[in-house]
Coordinates of C-alpha atoms in Angstrom, one line a residue:
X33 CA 0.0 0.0 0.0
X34 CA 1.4 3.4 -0.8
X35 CA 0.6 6.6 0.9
X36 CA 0.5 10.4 0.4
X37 CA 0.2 13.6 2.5
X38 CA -2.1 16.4 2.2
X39 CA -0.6 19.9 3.9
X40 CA -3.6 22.4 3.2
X41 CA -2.0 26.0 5.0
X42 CA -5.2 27.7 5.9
X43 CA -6.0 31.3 7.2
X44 CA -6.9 29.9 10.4
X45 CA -4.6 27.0 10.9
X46 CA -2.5 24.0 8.5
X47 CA -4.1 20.6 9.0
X48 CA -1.8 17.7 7.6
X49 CA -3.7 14.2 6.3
X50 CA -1.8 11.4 5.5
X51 CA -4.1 8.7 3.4
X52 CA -3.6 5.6 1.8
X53 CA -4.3 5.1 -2.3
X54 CA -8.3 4.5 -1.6
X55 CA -8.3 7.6 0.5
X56 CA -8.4 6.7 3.4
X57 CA -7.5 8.9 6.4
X58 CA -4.4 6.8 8.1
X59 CA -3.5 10.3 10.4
X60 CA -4.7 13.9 10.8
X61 CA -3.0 16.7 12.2
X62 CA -3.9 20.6 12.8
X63 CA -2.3 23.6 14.7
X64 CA -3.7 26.7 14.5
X65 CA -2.3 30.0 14.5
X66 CA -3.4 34.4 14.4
X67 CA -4.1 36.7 11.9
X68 CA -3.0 39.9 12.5
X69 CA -4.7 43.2 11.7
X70 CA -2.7 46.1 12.0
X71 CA -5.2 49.0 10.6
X72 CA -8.7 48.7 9.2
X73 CA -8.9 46.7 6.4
X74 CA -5.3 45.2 6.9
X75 CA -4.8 41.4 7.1
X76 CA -1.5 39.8 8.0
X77 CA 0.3 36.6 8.8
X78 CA 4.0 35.4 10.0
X79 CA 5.3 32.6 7.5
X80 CA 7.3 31.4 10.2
X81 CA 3.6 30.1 11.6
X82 CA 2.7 28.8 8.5
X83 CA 6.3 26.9 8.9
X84 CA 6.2 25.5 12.1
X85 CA 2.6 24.1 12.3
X86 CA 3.2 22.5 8.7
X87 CA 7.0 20.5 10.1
X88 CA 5.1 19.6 13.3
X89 CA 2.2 18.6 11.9
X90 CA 3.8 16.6 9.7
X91 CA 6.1 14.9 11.8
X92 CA 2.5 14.2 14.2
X93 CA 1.1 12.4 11.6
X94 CA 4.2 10.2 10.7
X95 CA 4.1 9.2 14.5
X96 CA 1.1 8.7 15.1
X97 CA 0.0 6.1 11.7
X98 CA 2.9 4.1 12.2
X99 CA 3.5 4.5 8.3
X100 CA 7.0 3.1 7.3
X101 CA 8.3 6.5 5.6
X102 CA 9.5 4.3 2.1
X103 CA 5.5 3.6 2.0
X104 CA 5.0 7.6 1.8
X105 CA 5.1 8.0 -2.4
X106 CA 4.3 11.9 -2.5
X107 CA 3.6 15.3 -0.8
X108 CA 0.9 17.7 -1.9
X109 CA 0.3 21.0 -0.7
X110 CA -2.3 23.0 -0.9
X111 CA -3.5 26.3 1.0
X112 CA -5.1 30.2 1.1
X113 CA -4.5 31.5 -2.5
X114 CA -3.2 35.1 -3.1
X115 CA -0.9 36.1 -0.4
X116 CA 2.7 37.6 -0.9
X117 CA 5.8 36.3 0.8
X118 CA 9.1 38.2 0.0
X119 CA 12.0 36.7 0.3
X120 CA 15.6 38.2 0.5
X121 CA 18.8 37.3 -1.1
X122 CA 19.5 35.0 1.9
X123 CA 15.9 33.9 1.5
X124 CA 14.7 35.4 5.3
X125 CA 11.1 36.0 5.2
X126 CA 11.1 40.6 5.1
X127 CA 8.2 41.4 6.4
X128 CA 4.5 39.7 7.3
X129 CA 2.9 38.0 4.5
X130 CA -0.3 40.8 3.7
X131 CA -2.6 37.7 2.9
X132 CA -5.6 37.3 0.8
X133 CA -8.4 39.4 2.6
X134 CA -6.1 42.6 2.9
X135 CA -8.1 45.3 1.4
X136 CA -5.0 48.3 1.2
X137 CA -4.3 47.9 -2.1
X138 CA -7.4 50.4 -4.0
X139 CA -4.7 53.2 -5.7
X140 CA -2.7 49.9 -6.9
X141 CA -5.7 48.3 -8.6
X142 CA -6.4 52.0 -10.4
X143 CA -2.2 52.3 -10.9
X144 CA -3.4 48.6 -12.6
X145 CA -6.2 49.6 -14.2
X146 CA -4.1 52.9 -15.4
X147 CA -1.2 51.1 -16.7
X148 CA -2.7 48.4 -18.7
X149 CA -6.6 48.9 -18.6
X150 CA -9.3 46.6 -17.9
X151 CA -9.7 44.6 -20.8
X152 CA -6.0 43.8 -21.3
X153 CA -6.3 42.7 -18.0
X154 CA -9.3 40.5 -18.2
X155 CA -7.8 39.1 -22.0
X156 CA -3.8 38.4 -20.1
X157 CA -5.0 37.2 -16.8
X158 CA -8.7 36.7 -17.0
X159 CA -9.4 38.7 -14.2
X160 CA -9.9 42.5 -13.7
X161 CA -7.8 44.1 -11.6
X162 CA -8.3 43.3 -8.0
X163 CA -7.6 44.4 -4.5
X164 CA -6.7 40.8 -2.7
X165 CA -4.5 39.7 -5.5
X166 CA -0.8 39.8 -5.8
X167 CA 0.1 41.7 -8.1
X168 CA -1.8 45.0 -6.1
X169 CA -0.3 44.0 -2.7
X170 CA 3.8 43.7 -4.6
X171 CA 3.0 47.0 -6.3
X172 CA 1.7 48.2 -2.4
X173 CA 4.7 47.0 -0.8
X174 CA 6.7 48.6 -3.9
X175 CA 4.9 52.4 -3.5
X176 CA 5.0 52.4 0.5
X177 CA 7.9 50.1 1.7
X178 CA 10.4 51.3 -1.4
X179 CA 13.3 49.2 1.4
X180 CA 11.6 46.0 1.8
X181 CA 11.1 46.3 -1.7
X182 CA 14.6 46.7 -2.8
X183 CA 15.7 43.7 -0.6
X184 CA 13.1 41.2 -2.5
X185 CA 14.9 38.9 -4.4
X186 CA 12.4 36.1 -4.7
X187 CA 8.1 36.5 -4.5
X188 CA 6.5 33.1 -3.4
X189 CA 2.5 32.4 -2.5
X190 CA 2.3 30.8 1.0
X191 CA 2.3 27.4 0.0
X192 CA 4.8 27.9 -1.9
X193 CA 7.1 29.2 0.9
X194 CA 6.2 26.2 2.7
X195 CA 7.5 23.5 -0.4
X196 CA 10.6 25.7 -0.5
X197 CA 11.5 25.6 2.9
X198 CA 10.8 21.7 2.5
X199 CA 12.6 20.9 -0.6
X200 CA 15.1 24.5 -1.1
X201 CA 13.0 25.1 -4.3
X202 CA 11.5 27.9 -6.1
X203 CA 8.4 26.6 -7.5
X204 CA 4.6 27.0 -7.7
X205 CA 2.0 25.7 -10.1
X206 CA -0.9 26.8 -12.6
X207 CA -3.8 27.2 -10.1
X208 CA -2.2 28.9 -7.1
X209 CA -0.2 31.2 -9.9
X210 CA -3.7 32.4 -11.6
X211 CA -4.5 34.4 -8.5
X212 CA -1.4 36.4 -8.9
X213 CA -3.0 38.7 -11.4
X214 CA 0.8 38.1 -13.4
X215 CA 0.1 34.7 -15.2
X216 CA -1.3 34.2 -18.6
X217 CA -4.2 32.7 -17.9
X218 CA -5.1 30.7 -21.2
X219 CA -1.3 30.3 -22.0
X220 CA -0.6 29.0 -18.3
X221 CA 2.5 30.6 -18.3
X222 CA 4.1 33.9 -16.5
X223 CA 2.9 37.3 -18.6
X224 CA 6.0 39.2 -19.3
X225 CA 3.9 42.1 -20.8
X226 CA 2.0 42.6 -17.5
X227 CA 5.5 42.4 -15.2
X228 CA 7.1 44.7 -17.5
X229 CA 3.9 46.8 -18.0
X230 CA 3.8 46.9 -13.9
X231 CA 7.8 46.8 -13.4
X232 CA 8.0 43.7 -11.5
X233 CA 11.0 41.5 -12.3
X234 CA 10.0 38.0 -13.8
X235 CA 13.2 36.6 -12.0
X236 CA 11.6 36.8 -8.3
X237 CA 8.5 34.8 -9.6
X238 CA 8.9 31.1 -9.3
X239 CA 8.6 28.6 -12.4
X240 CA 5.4 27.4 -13.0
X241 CA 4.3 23.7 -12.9
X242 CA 1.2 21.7 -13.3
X243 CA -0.4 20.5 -10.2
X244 CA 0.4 17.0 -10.3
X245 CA 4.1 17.2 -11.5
X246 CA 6.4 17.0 -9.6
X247 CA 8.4 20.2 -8.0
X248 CA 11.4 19.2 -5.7
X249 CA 12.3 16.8 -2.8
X250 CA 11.9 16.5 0.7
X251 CA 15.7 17.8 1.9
X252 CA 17.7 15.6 5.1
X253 CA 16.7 18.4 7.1
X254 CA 13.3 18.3 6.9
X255 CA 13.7 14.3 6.4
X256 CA 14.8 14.6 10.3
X257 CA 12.5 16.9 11.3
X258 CA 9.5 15.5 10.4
X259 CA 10.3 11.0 10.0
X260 CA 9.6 11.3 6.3
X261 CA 12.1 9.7 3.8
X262 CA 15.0 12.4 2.4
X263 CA 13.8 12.5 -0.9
X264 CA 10.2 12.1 -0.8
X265 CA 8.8 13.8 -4.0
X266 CA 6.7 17.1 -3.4
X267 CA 4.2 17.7 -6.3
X268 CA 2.8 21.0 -7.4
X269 CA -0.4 20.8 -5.1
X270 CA -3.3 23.4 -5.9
X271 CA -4.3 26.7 -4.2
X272 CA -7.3 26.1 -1.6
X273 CA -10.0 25.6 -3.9
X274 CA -8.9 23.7 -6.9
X275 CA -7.0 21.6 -4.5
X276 CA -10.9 21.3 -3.0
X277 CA -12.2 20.7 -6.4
X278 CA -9.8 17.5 -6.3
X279 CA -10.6 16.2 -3.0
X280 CA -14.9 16.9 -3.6
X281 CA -14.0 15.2 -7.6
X282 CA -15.2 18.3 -9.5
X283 CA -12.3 17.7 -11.9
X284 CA -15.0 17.2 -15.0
X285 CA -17.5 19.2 -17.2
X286 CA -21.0 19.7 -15.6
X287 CA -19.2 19.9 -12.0
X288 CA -19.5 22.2 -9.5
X289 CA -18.9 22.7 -5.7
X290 CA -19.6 25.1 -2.9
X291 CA -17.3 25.6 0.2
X292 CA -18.5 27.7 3.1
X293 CA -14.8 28.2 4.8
X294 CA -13.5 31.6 6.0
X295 CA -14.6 33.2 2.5
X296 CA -17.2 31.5 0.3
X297 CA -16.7 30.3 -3.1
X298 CA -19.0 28.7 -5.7
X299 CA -16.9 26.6 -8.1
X300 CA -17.1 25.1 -11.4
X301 CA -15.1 23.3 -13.8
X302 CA -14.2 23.6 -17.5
X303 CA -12.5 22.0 -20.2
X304 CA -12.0 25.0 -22.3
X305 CA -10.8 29.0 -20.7
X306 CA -14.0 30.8 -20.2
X307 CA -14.1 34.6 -19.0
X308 CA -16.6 37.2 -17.7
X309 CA -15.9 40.2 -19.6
X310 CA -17.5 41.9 -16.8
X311 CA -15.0 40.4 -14.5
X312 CA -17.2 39.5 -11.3
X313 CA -16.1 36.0 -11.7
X314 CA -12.3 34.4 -11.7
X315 CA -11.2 32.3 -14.6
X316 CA -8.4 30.4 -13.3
X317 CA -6.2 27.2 -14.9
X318 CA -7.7 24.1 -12.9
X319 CA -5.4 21.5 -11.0
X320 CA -6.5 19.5 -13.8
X321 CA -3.6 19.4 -16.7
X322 CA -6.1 21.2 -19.7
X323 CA -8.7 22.7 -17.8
X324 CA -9.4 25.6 -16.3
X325 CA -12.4 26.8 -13.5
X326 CA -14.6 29.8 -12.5
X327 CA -15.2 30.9 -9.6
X328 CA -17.2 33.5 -7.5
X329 CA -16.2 34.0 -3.8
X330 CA -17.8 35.9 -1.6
X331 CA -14.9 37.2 1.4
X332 CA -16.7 37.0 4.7
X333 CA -19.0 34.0 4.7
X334 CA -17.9 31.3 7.3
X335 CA -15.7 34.2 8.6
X336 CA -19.4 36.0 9.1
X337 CA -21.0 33.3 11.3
X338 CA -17.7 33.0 12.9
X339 CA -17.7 36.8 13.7
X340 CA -21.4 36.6 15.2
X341 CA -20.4 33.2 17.3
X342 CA -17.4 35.0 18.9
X343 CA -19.1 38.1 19.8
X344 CA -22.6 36.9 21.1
X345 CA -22.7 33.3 21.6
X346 CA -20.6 32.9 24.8
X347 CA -24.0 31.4 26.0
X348 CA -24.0 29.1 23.3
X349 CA -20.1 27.8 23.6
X350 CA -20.2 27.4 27.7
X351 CA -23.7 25.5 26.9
X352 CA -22.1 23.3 23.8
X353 CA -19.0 22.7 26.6
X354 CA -20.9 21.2 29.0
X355 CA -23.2 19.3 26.3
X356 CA -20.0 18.0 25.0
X357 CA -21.0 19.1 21.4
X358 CA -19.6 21.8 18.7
X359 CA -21.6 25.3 19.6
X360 CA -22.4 25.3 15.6
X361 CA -24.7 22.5 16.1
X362 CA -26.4 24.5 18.4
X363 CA -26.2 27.4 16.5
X364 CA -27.8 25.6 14.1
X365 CA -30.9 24.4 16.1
X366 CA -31.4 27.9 17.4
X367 CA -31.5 29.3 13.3
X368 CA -33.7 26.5 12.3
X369 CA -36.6 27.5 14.7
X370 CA -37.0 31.1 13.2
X371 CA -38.7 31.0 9.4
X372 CA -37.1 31.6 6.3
X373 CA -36.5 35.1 5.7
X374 CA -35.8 35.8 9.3
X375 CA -39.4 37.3 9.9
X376 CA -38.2 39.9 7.2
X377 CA -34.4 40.8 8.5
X378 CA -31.6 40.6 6.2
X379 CA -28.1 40.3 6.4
X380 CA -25.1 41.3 3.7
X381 CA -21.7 39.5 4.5
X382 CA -19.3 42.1 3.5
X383 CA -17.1 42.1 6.5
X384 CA -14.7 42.3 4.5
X385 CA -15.1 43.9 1.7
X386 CA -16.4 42.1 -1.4
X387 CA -15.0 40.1 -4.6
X388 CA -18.3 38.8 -6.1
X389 CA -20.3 40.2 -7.8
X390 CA -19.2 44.3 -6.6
X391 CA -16.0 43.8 -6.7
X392 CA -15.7 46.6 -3.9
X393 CA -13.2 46.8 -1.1
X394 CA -15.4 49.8 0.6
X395 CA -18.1 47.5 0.7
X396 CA -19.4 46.5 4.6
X397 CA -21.7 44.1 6.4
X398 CA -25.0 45.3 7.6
X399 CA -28.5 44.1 8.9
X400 CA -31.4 45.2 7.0
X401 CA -35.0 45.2 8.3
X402 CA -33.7 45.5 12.1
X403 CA -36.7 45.4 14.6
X404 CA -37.3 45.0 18.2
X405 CA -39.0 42.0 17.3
X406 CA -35.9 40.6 16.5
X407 CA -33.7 38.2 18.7
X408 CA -30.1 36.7 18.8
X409 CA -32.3 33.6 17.2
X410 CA -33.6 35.9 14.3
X411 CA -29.9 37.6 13.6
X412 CA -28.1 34.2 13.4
X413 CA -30.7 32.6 10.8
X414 CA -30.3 36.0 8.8
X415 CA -26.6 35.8 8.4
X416 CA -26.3 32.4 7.5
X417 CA -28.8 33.2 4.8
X418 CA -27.2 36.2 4.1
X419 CA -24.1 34.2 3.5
X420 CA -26.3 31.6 0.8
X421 CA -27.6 34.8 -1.1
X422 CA -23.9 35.7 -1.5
X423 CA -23.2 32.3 -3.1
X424 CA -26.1 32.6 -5.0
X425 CA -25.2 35.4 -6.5
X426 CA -22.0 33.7 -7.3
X427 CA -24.1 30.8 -9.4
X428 CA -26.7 33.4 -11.2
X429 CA -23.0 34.4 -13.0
X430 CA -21.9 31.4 -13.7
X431 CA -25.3 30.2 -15.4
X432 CA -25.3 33.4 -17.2
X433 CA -22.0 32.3 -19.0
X434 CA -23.7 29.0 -19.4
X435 CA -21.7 26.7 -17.2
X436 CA -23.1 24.0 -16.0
X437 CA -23.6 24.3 -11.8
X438 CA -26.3 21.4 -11.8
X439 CA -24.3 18.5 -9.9
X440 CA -23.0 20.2 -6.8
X441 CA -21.0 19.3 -3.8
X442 CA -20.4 21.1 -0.9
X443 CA -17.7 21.4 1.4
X444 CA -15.5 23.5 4.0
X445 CA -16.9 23.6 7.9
X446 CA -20.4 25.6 6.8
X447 CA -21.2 22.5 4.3
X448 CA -21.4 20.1 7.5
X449 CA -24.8 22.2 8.3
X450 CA -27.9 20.2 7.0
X451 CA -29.5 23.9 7.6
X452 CA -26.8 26.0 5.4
X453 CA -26.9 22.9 2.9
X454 CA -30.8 23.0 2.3
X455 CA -30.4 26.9 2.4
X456 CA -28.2 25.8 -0.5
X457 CA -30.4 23.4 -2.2
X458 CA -33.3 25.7 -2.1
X459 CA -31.4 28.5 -3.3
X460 CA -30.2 26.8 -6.0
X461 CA -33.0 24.8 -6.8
X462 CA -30.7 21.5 -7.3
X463 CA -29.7 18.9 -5.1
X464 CA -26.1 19.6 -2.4
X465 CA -24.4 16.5 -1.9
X466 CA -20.9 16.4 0.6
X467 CA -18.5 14.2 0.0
X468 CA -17.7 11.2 1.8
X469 CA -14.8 12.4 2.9
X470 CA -14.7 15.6 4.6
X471 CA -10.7 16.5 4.1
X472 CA -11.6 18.6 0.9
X473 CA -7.8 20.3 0.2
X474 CA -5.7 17.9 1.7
X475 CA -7.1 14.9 -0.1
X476 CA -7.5 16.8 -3.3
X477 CA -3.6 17.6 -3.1
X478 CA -2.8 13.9 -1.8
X479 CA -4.6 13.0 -5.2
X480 CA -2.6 14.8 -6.8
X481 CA 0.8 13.5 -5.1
X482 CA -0.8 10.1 -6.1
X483 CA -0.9 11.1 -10.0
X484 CA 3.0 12.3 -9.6
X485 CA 3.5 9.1 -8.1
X486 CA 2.0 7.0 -10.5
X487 CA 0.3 5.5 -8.8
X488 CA -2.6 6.6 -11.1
X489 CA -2.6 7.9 -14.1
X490 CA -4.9 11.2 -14.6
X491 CA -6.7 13.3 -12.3
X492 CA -10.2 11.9 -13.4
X493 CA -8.7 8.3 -13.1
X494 CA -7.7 8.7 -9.3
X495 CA -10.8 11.0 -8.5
X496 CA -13.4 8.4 -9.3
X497 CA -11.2 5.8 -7.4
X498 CA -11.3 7.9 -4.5
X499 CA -14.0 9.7 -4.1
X500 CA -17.8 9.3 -2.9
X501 CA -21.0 10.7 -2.3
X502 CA -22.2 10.9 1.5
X503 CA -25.1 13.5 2.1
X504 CA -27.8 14.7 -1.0
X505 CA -29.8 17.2 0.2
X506 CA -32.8 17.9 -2.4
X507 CA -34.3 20.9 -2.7
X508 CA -37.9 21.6 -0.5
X509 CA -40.2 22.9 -3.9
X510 CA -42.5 25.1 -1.5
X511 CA -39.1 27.2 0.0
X512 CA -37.4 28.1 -3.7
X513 CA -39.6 30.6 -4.0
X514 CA -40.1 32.1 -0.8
X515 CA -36.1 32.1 -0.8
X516 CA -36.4 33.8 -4.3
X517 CA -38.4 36.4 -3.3
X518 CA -35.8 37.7 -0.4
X519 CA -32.8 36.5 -2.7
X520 CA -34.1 39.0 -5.1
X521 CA -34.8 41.7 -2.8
X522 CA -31.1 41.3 -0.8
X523 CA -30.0 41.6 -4.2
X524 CA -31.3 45.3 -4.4
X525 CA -29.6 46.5 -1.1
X526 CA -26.2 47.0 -1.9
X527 CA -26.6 49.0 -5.1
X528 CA -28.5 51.3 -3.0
X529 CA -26.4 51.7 -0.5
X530 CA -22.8 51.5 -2.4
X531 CA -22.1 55.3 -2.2
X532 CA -22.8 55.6 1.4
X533 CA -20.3 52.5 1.7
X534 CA -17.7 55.0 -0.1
X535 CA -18.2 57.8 1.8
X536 CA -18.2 55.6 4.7
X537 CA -14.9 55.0 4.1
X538 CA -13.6 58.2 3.9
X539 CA -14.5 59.2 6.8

């Protein structure tokens, strides 16, 4: 029996999976770690964190399966897409890694937008110009740290900081490299008209692979570190949600997923490149060799409910402590005894600004159709809908460009609610289903270390070896169109209120 390892480096923490060729979970490992938020609308991370909870989680996992390390064929690594990591010539981390939901970057998107307009934009990298990307936050560091910026001799995404510090290589791979905002998209290859156009020297990118080739091996130090063989190959991996599209088997036309983690995406994949001119979707190259995906994400979806948890449910986690259960589940019993629609209170999830559809870093959350009616029971229900109107927005685009969303999985810690999953279903008007196994990233990047391997032969091959069905949650024919009606009337808040959001923030 061979075995791979799944490292999936989150926002909120880097969980390590080590399965067998069926998929099987032999040993799990997490460690969490903080986000740090200097000013309003700044997001942050230490690499080093990144670092240390990937060796030791790692080296848990080893210990704790028993695995003989010559059994262990492949690495994968997947994790949160769009952050920078500068490295300088002796390849120490400069400063903080300004991660994915930073929002600083508005005069670099218009110094974007200025240099090589929209449309080139959209035609090079399939994507308008946009504030959480990479591209913005090197120009950012470029215009307002000029020294850090002069000492940056090699640009890496966080994952890919983590396979260099394993294997002392510079590499990344098509689907993490797409949310850069510097790779032709439809050519899958770095865009030297945009770097020169923006002044960033092509030498500090990495080379570019496909997900399942193979990038560089595990070095003796690490080999010590962690129990795993010197030598063990590392493959490309895939940022967070491709590498989910793997692990969820969305890896084929018709196919779609939606993952309710920290942000919210909606998901689908394509055999042939696919853009919104309009730009309120991402086109990006798929972990798939050929084939690309679109995607909508909404920023503060999981991160929403996790934001209303932390601030008024202190009831709800002593209660869940002494119940011995997760205080979602409870969460989740309390939302499902107020009707759909919240007895008429509304709820937008732009905590963080938004990417789909308004493309609007001034964007904020709010709660619309506040009365003294309304309890803790009523606010919860409205922003977990709030967060399923967001992600069906997400799918209204996608249908427009007729792609298929029909068969659709979900996944991330919002699709283990049955209630945010028939919020789904309805929504949608098609059946959810989850997969059978609930590791998402890290067993779509173990797939993928399985394909370098060999030990299958093509993406699709190992993906329907691997990967089941669990849940189907089918739509409930009387609630699509009460859930249409307030879908269509959330839809009409934000435009109404987008100025005020502007103003808002210059104040």
């Amino acid at each position: 029996m061979k075995y791979a390892i799944g490292v999936d480096i989150g926002t909120s923490g880097t969980k390590t999976v080590l399965f067998d060729e069926k998929g099987t979970v032999i040993a799990s490992a997490t460690v969490e770690y903080p986000m740090y938020q200097p000013k309003n609308g700044y997001a942050e991370q230490d690499p080093a964190d990144w670092y240390n909870a990937a060796v030791s989680t790692m080296k848990t996992v080893m210990e704790k399966s028993g695995v003989d390390k010559n059994d262990v064929c492949g690495i994968g690594l997947s994790g949160q897409m769009h952050g920078l990591v500068m490295l300088d010539e002796k390849n120490n981390v400069i400063r903080k890694s300004i991660i994915w939901c930073d929002q600083r970057t508005a005069k670099e998107v218009d110094e974007m937008n200025e240099k090589l307009g929209r449309e080139k934009l959209i035609q090079i990298t399939a994507n308008p110009a946009l504030t959480g990307w990479t591209a913005a936050k090197i120009l950012w560091v470029k215009n307002n740290e000029p020294e850090n910026y002069a000492k940056c001799r090699h640009i890496l995404l966080p994952k890919d900081y983590i396979r260099f510090m394993l294997t002392g290589v510079y590499a990344t791979e098509v689907s993490d490299a797409s949310g850069m905002q510097l790779l032709d998209v439809p050519n899958r290859c770095w865009s030297k008209e945009v770097c020169d156009t923006l002044g960033i020297d092509m030498s500090m990118l990495a080379k570019v692979y496909e997900s399942c080739e193979i990038t560089g091996y595990i070095t003796k130090e690490i080999a010590d570190i962690t129990g795993l063989k010197e030598g063990t190959p590392v493959v490309g991996g895939a940022g967070d949600n491709a590498a989910a599209a793997v692990g969820t088997g969305v890896v084929e036309d018709g196919k779609a997923f939606t993952t309710i983690g920290t942000s919210g995406v909606v998901f689908a994949h394509t055999s042939k490149v696919s853009i919104d001119p309009k730009g309120r979707v991402h086109t990006c190259c798929a972990a798939v060799p050929g084939c690309w995906h679109i995607m909508g994400v909404t920023q503060g979806a999981g991160l929403s409910l996790k934001w209303f948890r932390d601030n008024f449910c202190s009831a709800e986690k002593d209660t869940a402590k002494l119940m011995g259960v997760d205080e979602y589940y409870l969460m989740d019993k309390e939302a499902e005894t107020v009707p759909i629609g919240a007895d008429r209170l509304l709820y937008l999830p732009y905590l963080m600004g938004e990417r789909t559809p308004h493309l609007d870093p001034d964007a904020r959350g709010m709660f619309f159709g506040l009365s003294a009616m309304h309890t803790k029971k009523h606010m919860l229900r409205a922003v977990m809908e709030g967060v399923a109107y967001s992600l069906r927005d997400c799918v209204e685009i996608c249908r427009e460009m007729d792609i298929n969303v029909s068969d659709m999985m979900a996944c991330g810690g919002g699709g283990s609610s049955p209630l945010w999953r028939q919020m789904l279903a309805d929504l949608y008007a098609c059946p959810v289903k989850t997969a059978s196994s609930k590791e998402g990233p890290a067993l779509g990047v173990a797939i993928l270390a399985f394909v370098g391997a060999g030990v299958y032969k093509s993406v699709p091959e190992a993906c329907k070896a691997i990967v089941g069905v669990d849940k189907v949650q089918q739509p409930i024919s009387e609630n699509v169109p009460v859930y249409e009606k307030y879908f269509r009337l959330y839809d009409e808040i934000y435009p109404a209120v987008k100025e005020n959001c502007a103003k808002l923030a210059e104040l």
